[in-house]
Coordinates of C-alpha atoms in Angstrom, one line a residue:
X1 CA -24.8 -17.5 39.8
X2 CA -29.1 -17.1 40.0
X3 CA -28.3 -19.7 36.6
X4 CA -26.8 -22.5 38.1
X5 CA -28.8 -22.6 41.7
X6 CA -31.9 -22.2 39.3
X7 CA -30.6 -25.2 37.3
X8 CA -29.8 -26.7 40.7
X9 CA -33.2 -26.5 42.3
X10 CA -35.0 -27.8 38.8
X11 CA -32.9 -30.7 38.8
X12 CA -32.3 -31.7 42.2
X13 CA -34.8 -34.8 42.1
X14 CA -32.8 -36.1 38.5
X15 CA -29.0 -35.4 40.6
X16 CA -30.3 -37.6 43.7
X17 CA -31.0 -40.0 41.5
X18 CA -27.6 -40.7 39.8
X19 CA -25.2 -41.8 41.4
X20 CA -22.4 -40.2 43.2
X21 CA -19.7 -41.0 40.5
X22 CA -21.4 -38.7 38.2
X23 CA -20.8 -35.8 40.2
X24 CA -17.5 -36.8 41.0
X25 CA -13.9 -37.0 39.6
X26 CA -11.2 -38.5 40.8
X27 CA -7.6 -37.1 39.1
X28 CA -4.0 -37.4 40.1
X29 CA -3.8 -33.1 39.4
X30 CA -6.4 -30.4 39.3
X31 CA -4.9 -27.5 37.5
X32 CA -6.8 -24.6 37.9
X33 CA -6.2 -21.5 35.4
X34 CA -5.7 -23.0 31.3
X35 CA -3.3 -20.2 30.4
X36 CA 0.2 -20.4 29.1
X37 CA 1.1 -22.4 32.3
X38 CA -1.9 -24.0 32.7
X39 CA -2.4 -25.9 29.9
X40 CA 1.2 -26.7 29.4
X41 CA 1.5 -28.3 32.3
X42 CA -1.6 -30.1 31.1
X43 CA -0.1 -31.4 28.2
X44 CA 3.1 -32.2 29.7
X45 CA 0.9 -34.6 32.3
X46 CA -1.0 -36.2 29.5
X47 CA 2.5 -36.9 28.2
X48 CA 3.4 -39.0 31.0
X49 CA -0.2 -40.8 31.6
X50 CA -1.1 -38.7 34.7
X51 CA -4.8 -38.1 34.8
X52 CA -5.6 -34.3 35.2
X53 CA -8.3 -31.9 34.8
X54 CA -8.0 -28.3 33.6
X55 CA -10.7 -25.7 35.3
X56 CA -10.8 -22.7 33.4
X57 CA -13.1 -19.8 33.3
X58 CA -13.1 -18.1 29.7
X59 CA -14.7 -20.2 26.7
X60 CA -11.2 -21.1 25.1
X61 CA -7.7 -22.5 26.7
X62 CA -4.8 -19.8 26.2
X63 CA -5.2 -17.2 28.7
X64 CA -3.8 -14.4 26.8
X65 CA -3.1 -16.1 23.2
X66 CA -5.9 -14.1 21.8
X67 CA -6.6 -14.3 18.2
X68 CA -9.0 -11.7 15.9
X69 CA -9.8 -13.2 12.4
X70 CA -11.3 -10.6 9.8
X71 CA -14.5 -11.9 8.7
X72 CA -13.5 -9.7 5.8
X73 CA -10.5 -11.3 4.7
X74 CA -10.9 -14.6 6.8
X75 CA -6.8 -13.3 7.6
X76 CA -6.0 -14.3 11.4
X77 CA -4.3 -11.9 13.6
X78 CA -2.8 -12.1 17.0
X79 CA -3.5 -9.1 19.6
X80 CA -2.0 -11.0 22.6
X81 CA 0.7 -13.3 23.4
X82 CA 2.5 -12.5 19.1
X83 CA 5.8 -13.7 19.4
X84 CA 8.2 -16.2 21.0
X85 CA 11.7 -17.0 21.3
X86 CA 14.2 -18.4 19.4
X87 CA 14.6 -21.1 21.9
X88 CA 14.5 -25.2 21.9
X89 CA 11.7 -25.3 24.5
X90 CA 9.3 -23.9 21.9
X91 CA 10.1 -25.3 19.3
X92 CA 10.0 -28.7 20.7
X93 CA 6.3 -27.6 21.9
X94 CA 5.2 -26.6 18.6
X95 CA 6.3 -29.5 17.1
X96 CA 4.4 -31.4 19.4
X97 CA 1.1 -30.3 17.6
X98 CA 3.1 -30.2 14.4
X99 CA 2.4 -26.5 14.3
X100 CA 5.0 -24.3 12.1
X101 CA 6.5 -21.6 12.9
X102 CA 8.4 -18.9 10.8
X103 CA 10.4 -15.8 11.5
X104 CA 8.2 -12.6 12.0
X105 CA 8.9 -8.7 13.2
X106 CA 8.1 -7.7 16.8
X107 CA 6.6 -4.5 15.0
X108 CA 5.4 -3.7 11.4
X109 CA 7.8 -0.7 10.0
X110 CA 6.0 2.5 10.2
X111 CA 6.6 6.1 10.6
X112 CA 6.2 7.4 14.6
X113 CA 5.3 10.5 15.7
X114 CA 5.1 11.4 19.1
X115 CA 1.8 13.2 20.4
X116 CA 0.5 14.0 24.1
X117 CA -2.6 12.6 23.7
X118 CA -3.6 14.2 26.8
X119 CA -3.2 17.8 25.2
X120 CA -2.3 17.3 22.0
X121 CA 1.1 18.4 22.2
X122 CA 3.6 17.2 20.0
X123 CA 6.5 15.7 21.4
X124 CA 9.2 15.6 18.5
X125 CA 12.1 14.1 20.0
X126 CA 11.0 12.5 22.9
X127 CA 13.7 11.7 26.3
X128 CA 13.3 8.2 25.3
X129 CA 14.4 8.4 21.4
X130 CA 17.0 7.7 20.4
X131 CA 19.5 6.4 17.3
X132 CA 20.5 2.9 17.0
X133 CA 24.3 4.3 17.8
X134 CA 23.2 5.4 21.0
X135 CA 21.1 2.6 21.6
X136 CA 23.4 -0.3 21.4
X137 CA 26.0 1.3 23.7
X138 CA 23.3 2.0 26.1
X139 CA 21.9 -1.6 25.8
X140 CA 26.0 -2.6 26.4
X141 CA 25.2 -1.0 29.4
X142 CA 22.3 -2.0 30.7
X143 CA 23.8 -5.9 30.2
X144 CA 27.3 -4.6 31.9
X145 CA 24.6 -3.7 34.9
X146 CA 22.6 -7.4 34.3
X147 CA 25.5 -9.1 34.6
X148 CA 26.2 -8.5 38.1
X149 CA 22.6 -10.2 38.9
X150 CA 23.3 -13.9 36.8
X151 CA 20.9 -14.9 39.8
X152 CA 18.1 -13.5 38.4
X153 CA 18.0 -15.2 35.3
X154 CA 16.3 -18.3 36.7
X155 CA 14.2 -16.5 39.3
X156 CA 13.7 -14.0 42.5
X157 CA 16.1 -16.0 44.2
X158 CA 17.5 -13.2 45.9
X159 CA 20.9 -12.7 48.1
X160 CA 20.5 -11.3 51.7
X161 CA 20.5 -8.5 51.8
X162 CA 19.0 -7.7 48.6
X163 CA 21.7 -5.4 46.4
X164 CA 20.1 -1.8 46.8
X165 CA 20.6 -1.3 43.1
X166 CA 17.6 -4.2 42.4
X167 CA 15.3 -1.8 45.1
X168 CA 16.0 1.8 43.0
X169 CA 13.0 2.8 41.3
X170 CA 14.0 2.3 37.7
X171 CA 13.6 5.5 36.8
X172 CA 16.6 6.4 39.2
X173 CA 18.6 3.0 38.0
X174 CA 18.2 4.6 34.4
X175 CA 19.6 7.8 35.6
X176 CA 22.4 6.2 37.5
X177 CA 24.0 4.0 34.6
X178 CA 22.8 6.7 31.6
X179 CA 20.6 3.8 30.1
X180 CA 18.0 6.1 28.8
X181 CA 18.6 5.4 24.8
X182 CA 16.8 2.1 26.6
X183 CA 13.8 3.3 26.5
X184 CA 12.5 2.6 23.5
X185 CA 12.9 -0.7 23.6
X186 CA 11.7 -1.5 27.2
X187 CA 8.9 0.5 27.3
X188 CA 7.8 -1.0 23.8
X189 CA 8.1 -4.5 25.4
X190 CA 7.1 -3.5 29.0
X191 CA 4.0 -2.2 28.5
X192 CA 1.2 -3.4 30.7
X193 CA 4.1 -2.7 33.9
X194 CA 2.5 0.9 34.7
X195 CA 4.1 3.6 35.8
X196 CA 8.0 2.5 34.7
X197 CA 10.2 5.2 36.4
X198 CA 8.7 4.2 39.6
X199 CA 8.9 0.3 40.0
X200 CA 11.9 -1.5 41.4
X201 CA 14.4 -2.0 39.3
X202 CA 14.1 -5.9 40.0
X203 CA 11.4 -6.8 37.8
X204 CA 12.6 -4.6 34.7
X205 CA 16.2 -6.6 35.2
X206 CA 14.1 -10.1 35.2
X207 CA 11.8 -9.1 32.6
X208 CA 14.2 -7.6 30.2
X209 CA 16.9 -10.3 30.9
X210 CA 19.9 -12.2 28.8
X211 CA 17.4 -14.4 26.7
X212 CA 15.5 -11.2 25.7
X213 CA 18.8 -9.5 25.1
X214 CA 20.2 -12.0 22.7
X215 CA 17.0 -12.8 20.7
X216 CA 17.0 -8.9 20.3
X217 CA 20.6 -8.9 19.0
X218 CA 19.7 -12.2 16.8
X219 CA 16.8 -10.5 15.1
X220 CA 15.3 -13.9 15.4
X221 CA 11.8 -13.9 16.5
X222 CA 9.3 -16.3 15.9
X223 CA 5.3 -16.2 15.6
X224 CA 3.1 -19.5 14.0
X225 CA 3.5 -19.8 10.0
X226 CA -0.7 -19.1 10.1
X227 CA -0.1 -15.7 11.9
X228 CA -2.3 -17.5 14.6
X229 CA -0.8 -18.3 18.0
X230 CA -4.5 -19.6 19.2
X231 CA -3.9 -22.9 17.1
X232 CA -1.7 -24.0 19.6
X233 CA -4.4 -24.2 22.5
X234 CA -6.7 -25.6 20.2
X235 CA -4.4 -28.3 19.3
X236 CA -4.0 -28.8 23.2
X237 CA -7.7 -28.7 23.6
X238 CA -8.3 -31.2 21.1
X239 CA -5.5 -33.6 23.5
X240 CA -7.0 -33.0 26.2
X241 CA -10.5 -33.1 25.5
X242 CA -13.0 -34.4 28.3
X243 CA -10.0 -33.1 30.4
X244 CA -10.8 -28.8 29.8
X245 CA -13.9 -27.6 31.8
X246 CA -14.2 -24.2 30.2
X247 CA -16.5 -21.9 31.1
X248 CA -16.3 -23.1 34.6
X249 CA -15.4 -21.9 38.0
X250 CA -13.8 -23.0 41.3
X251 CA -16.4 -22.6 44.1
X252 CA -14.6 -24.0 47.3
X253 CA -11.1 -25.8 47.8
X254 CA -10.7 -28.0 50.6
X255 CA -7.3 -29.5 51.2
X256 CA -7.4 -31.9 54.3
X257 CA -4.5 -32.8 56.1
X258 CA -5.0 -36.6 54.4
X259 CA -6.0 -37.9 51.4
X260 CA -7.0 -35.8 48.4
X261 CA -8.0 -31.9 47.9
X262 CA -12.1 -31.6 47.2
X263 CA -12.8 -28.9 44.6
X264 CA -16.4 -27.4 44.2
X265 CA -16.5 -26.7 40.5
X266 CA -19.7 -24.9 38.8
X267 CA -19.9 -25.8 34.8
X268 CA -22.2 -25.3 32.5
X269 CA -23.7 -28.5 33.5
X270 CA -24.1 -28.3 36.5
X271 CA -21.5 -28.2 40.0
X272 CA -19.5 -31.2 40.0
X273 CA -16.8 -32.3 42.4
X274 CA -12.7 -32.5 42.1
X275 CA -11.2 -35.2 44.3
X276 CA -7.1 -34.5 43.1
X277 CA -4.3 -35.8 45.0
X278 CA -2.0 -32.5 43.8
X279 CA -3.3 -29.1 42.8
X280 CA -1.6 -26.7 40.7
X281 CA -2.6 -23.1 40.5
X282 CA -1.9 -21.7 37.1
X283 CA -4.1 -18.0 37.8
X284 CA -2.7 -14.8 38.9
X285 CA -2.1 -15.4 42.8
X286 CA -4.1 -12.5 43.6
X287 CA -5.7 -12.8 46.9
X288 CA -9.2 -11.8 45.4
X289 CA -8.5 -14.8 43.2
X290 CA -8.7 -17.4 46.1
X291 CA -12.0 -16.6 47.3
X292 CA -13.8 -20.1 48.9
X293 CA -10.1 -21.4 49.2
X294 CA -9.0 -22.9 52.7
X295 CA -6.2 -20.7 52.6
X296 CA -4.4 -20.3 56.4
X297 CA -2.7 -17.1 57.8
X298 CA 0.8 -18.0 56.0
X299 CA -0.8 -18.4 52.3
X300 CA -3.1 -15.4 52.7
X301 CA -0.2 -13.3 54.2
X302 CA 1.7 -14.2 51.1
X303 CA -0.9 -13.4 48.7
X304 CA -2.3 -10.9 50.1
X305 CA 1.0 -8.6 49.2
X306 CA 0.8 -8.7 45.5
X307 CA 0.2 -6.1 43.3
X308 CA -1.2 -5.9 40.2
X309 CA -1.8 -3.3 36.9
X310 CA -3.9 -3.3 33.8
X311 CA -3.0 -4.0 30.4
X312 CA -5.5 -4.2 27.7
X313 CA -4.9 -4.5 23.7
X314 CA -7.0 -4.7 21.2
X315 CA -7.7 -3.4 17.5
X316 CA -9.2 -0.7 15.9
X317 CA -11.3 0.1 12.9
X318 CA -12.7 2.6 10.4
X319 CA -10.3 5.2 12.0
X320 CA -9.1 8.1 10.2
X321 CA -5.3 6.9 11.1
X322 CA -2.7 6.4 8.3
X323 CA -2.0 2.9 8.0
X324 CA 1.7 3.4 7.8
X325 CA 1.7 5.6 10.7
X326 CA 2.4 4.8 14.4
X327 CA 0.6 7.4 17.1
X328 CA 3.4 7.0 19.8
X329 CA 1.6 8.7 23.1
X330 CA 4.4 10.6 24.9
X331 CA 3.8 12.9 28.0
X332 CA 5.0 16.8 27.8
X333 CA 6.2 17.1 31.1
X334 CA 6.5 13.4 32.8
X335 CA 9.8 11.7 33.7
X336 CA 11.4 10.8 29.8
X337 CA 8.2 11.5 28.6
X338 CA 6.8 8.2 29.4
X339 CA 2.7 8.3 29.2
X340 CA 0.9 9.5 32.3
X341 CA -1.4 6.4 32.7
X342 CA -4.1 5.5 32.5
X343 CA -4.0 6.2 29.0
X344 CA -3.6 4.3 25.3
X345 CA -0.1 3.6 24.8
X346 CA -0.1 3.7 21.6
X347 CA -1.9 2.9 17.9
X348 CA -0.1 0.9 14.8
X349 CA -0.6 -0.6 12.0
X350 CA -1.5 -4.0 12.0
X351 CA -0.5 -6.9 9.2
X352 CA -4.5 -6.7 7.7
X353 CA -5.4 -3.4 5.9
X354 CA -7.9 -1.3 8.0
X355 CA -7.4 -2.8 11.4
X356 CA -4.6 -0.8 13.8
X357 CA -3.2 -2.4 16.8
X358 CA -4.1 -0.7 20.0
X359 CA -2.5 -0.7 23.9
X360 CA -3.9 0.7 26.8
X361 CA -2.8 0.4 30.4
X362 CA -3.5 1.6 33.9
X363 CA -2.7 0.6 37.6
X364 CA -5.8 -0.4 38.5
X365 CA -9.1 -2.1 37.0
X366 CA -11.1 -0.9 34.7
X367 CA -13.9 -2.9 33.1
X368 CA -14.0 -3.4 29.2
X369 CA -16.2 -1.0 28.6
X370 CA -14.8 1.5 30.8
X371 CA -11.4 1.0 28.4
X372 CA -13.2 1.2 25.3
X373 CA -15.2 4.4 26.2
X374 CA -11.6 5.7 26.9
X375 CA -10.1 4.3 23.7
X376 CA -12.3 5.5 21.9
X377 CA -11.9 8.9 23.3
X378 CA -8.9 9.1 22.9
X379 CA -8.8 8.5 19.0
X380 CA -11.5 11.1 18.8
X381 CA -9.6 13.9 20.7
X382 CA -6.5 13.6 18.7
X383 CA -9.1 14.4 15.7
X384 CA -10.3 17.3 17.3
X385 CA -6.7 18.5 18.0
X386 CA -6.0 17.9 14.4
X387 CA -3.2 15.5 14.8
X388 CA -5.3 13.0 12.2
X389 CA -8.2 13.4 10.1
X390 CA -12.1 14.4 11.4
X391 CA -14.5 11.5 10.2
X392 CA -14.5 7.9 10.5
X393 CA -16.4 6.0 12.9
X394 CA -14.3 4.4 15.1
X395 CA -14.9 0.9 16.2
X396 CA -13.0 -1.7 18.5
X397 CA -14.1 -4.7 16.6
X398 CA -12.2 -6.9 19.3
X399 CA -10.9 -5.7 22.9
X400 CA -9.6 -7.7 25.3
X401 CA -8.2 -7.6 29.1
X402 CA -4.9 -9.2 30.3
X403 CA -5.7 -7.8 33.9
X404 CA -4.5 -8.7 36.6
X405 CA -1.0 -8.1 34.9
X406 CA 2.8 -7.7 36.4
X407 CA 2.2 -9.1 39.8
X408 CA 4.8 -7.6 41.8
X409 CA 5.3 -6.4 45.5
X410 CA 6.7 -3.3 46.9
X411 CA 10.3 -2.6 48.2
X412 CA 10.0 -3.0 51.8
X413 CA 8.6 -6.7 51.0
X414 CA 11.6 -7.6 48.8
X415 CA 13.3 -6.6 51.3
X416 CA 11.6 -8.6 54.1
X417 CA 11.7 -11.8 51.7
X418 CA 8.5 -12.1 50.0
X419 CA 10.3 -14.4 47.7
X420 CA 11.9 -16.7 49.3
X421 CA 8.1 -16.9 51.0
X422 CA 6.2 -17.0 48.2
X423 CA 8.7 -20.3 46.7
X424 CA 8.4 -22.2 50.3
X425 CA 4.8 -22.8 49.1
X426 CA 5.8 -24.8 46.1
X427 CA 4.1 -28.2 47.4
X428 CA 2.9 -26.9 50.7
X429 CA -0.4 -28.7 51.6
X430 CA 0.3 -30.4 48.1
X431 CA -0.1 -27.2 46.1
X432 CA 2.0 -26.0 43.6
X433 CA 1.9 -22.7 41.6
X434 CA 3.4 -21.7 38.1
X435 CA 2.7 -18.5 36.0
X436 CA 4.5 -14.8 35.5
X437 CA 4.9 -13.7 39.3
X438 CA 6.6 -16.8 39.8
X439 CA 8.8 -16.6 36.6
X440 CA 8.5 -13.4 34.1
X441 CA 6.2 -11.9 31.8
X442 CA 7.5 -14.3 29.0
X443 CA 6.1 -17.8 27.6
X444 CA 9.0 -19.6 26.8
X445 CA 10.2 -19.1 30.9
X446 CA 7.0 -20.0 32.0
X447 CA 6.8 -23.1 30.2
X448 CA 10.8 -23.7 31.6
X449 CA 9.6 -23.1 35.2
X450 CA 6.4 -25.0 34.7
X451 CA 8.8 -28.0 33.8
X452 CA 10.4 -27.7 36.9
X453 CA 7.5 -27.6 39.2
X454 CA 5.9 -30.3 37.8
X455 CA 9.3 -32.8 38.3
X456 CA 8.4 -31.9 42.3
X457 CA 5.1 -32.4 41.7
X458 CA 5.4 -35.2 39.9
X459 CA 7.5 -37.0 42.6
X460 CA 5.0 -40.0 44.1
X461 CA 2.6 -39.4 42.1

């Protein structure tokens, strides 16, 4: 901050001197956050010759499409969003950019052992293990129990009163329908949730929903042809060009009654002003995320009930770790021997030689170096108990945080509506909002619900 009111106070005499439209842009939609969401809807707006403006805060559009290449091997790898659907909608964006795509594993084969990485106790045939026999019947299951819900597959548009299974911790919904030989599976692809056993049941049901299920049964998976999802944002940047402010952050939002929404932006540059007849929020909804926002008593109320966890991944190097061999962490005495958090989830091979794939999650904050201290750590106590080799000098070459992550509220909110809420917003004070705690944790449903926001928003426009 002491950068840009220092660059402020040298320059003041040059900014009174130009004139106002050099400050100041007019656009039909401000979309603030360049994610998944965010810069779809971007490009989707472009597409129709609406003139917009993307505000993002990091140096590089994607949110958490984050791509390591190995200055080694010059090989690209993908630590965050690695995979996609099988599904029209992404394909058709991909070939937007002319970007291919090809068919690619969720995980690399490997051999897993199960360790408490806490003690050091091996855990050889973990609660959650299980044989694909068991496994399918129990996913047969699980979808008997989906199917009840076909509400839920385009939302939390929820009945009145909500069904008290949706409200059952999901450690107690696992229980109640014997879906343990689930476990897996959904805590491979739900990491980043936090404590599992404990949420409602609700957001494992939409998370872990009938697309999910039959792209699992399919085997069909897809990832970019260059092993590098990041392309895609780069391809979007290069679009969108004068359009992206990275590295740049929303000071104040002002939304009068009349005419168009002021937005107080700081960039590199300099602090310029947004004038945008429609807004769309494409960041976590957080309420520590709307800070200088003219938010009233309902939107703050709304907000202000979210929760969030921590989920960080990143890779690791010069580790003693076989680099066939998955280090699965697996608690000795917790509910189906799911990880007490916060704690590494897990290290796996990767597709380059030398460099495993690492997971870490909590429910709360933790800064980067906080997690890599604890990363770290960790890889060197499961040398001192002997589960791998002494030696090595450990090193996280890349780390990065997808926090806040899983936005979700707690029981006695579901039950009081929260939802239906949080949706009456959609256009209110001529807002609009996309991203996971509208939709789920999943790109291809973001990208379907930021469609149908932005026909509403569209709408006079």
């Amino acid at each position: 901050m002491r950068y840009y009111v220092a660059i402020a106070a040298v320059t003041s005499v040059v900014v009174s001197a130009v004139t106002a439209q050099s400050s100041v842009r007019n656009v039909d939609v401000a979309i603030i956050g360049g994610g998944v969401a965010g810069t779809y809807a971007a490009v989707r707006l472009h597409d129709q010759q609406k003139e917009v403006v993307v505000i993002e805060p990091k140096d590089y559009l994607g949110g958490n499409t984050e791509t390591y290449t190995d200055p080694a091997t010059n090989t690209s790898i993908d630590i965050g969003v690695q995979i996609f659907e099988n599904v029209s909608i992404v394909l058709d964006y991909f070939g937007r950019f002319n970007i291919p795509l090809a068919e690619t594993q969720a995980v690399i084969p490997s051999t897993t052992q199960y360790y408490d990485f806490t003690t050091g106790n091996s855990v050889p045939n973990p609660a959650f293990s299980s044989n694909p026999q068991d496994q399918a019947a129990a996913f047969a299951r699980y979808a008997a129990q989906l199917a009840k819900y076909p509400y839920l597959s385009s939302g939390y548009y929820l009945p009145d009163p909500v069904p008290s299974d949706l409200l059952l911790p999901f450690g107690k919904f696992v229980q109640k329908y014997n879906l343990t030989a689930t476990l897996p599976v959904i805590s491979l692809y739900a990491e980043g949730f936090g404590d599992l056993v404990s949420i409602p049941t609700l957001y494992i049901l939409r998370y872990i929903g009938p697309d999910f299920l039959n792209n699992t049964a399919s085997n069909v998976i897809l990832t970019t042809a260059a092993h590098n999802n990041s392309l895609l944002y780069t391809a979007a940047h290069s679009l969108l060009g004068p359009s992206v402010l990275l590295n740049s952050r929303v000071q104040s939002v002002s939304r009068p009654t009349q005419g168009r929404a002021i937005i107080s932006v700081t960039t590199p540059t300099g602090i310029i002003s947004i004038r945008a007849k429609r807004i769309l929020v494409a960041f976590p909804q957080l309420l520590s995320n709307f800070i200088g926002w003219d938010l009233n008593t309902n939107e703050r109320s709304v907000f202000s009930k979210f929760q969030s966890t921590g989920w960080y991944t990143g890779l690791l190097q010069n580790s003693t770790i076989p680099a066939n061999l998955t280090l699965q962490n697996a608690g000795t005495n917790t509910a189906y021997n799911l990880p007490s958090l916060p704690a590494v989830y897990n290290f796996g091979p990767s597709a380059i030689p030398g460099l495993l794939h690492v997971y870490y999650g909590n429910i709360a904050t933790y800064t980067i170096a906080e997690v890599q201290t604890a990363i770290l750590n960790t890889a060197n106590r499961l040398a001192g108990f002997g589960i791998i080799p002494k030696g090595g000098n450990a090193q996280l070459p890349i780390l990065r945080s997808h926090t806040p992550y899983a936005l979700r509220v707690g029981v006695q909110d579901i039950q009081d509506r929260f939802y239906d809420h949080l949706y009456a917003l959609q256009g209110y004070r001529e807002t609009y909002y996309t991203g996971a705690a509208f939709q789920v944790h999943a790109t291809n449903a973001i990208w379907q619900y930021t469609d149908e926001v932005l026909r509403n928003l569209t709408v006079g426009l």
